Coordinates of C-alpha atoms in Angstrom, one line a residue:
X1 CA -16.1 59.1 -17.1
X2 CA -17.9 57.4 -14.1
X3 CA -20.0 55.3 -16.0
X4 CA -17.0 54.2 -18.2
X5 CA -15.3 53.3 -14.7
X6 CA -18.4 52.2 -13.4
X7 CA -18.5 49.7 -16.4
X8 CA -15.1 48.4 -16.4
X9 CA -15.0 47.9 -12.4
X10 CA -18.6 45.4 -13.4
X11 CA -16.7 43.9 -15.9
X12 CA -13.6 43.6 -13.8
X13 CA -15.8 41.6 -11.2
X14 CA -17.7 39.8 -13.5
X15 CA -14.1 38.5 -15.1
X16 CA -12.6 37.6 -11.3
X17 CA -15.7 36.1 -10.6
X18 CA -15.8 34.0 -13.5
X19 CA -11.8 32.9 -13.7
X20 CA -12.4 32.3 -9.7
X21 CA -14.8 29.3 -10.7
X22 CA -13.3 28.4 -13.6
X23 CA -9.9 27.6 -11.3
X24 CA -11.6 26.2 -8.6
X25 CA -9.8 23.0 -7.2
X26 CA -12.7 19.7 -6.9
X27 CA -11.0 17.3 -4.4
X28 CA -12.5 13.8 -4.5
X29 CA -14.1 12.4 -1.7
X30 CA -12.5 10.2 1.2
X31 CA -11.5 6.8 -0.4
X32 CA -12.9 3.5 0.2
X33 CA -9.5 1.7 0.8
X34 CA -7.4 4.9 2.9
X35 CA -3.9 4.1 2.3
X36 CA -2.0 3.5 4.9
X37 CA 1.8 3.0 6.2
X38 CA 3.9 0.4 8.0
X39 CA 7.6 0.4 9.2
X40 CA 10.4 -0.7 11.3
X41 CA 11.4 0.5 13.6
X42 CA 7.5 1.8 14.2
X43 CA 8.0 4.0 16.8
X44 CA 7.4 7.8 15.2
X45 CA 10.1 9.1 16.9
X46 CA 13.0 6.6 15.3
X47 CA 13.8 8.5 11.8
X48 CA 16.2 5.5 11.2
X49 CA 13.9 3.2 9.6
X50 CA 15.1 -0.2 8.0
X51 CA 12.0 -0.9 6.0
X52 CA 8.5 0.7 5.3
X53 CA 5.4 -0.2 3.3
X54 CA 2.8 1.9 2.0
X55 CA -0.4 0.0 1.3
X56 CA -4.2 0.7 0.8
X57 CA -6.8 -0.8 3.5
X58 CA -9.6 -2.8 1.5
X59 CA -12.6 -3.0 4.0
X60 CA -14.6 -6.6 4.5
X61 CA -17.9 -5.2 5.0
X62 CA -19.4 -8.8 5.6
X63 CA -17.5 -10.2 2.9
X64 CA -14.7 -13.4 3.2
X65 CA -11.1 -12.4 2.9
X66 CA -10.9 -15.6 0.1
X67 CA -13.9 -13.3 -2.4
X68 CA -11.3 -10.0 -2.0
X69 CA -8.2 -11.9 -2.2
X70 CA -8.7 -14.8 -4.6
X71 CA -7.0 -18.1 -4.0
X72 CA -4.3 -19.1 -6.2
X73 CA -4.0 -15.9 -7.8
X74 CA -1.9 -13.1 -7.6
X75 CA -2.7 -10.5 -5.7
X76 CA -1.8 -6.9 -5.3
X77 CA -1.7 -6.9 -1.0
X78 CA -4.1 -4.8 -0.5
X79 CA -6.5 -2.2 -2.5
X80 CA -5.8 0.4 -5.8
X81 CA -2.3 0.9 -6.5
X82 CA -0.5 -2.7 -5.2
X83 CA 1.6 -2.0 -2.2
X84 CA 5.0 -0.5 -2.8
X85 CA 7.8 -1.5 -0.4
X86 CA 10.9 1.0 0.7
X87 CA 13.8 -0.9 1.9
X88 CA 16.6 1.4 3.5
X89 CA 19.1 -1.5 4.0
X90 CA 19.7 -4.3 2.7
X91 CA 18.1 -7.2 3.5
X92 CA 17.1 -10.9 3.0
X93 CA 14.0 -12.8 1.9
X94 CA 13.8 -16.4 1.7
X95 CA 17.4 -16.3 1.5
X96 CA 17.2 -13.8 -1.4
X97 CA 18.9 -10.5 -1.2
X98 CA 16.8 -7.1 -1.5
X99 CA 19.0 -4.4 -2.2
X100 CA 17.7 -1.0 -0.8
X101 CA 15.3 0.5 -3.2
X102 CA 11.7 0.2 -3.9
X103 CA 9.7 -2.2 -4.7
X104 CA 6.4 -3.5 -5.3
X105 CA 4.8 -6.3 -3.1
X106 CA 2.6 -8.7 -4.2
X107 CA 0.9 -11.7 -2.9
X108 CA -0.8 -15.3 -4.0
X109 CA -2.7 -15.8 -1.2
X110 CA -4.3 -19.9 -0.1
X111 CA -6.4 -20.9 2.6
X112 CA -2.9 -22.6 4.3
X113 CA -0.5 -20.9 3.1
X114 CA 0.9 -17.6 1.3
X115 CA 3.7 -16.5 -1.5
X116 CA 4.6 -13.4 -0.8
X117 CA 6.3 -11.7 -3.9
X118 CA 8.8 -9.3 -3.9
X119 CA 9.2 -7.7 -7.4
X120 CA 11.1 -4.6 -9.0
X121 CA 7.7 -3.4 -11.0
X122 CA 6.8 0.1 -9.7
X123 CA 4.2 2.5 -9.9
X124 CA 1.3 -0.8 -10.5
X125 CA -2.2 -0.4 -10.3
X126 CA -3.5 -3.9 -9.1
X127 CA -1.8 -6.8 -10.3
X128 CA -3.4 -6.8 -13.8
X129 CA 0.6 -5.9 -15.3
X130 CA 2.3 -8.0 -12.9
X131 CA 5.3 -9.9 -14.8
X132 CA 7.2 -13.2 -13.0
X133 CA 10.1 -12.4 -14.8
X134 CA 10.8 -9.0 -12.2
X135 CA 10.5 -11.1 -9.4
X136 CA 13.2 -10.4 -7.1
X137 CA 12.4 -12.8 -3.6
X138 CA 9.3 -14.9 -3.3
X139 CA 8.6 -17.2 0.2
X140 CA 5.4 -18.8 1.1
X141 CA 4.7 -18.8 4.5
X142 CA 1.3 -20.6 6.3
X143 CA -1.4 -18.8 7.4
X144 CA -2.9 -18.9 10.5
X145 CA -5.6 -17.5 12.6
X146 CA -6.0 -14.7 14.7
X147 CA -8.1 -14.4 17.7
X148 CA -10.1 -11.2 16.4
X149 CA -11.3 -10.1 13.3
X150 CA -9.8 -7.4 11.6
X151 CA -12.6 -5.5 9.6
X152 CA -9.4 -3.5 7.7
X153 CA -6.7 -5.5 5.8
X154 CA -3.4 -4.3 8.3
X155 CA 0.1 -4.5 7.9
X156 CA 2.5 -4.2 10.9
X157 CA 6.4 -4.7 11.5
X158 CA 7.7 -6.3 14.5
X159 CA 11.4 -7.0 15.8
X160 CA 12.7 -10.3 15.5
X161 CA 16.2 -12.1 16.2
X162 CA 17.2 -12.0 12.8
X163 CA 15.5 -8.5 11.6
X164 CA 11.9 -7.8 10.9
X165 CA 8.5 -10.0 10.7
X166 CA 6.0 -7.9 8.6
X167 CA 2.8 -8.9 9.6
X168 CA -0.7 -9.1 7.3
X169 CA -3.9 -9.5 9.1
X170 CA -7.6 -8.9 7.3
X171 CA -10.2 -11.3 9.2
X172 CA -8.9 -13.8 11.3
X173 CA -5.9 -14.7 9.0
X174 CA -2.8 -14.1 10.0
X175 CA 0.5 -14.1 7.6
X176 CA 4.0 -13.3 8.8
X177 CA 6.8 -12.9 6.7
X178 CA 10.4 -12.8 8.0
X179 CA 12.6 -10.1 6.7
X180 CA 16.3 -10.5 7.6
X181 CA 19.1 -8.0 8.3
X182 CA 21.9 -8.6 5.7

């Protein structure tokens, strides 16, 4: 009788130890591109937000913005999944209205100025699937240049007269475009 229990209680262990490491969870290391988060208002402690993006941080590591971000073509904003923007009001681009919702952002960025694409695609890894035809606002503003380089591509919202300017910095180039309160 104790060696039958003596058995089973091995086999019992052998069985936990064996489904333990069969179920064990493998996380994947720290990304390359850590995504990140912008909104407006951007104070933490304001939970009545107007707009937000969430957006992956591509690193330069010695490179030129223009060999990550290729001129004249259209770009996803950013690293992995393209950037996906939450608008909580409604709101104007160019002119164009953006009905709350989400939606993917996209850019074609040039050395003096930028198109910044709104579009209703979702869930978009890069821009490889990126389809004119679900554009909802475009506007190309210029570029210009900041004083200090930004080794992270950075997105930030700040208050203006007529809403919010989101704000795109990577290097010294600097891209603002004005999002207005409907």
């Amino acid at each position: 009788m104790k060696t039958t229990r003596l058995i089973s209680t091995i086999a019992f262990a052998f069985a936990l130890l064996l489904s333990f490491n069969a179920e064990a969870q493998k996380f994947s290391g720290l990304d390359k591109s850590p995504m990140d988060a912008s909104s407006f208002p951007s104070n933490y402690k304001e939970s009545n937000k107007q707009i937000k993006i969430v957006y992956s941080r591509p690193q330069l590591k010695d490179r030129d913005v223009y060999d990550l971000a290729k001129p004249e073509k259209v770009w996803r904003l950013g690293a992995n999944e393209a950037a996906e923007l939450q608008v909580y009001t409604d709101m104007k681009l160019d002119g164009k209205d953006v009905k709350k919702g989400t939606y993917t952002v996209y850019a074609i960025p040039g050395k003096e100025e930028w198109t910044i694409i709104i579009s209703t695609d979702l869930n978009v890894w890069g821009s490889y699937f990126y389809d004119e035809k679900n554009d909802v606002a475009r506007i190309t503003v210029p570029t210009t240049e900041g004083d200090e380089s930004l080794e992270a591509f950075s997105i930030a919202f700040e208050e203006s007269d007529k809403g919010a300017d989101m704000h795109i910095g990577w290097g010294t180039v600097r891209v603002a475009v004005p999002f207005e309160k409907k």
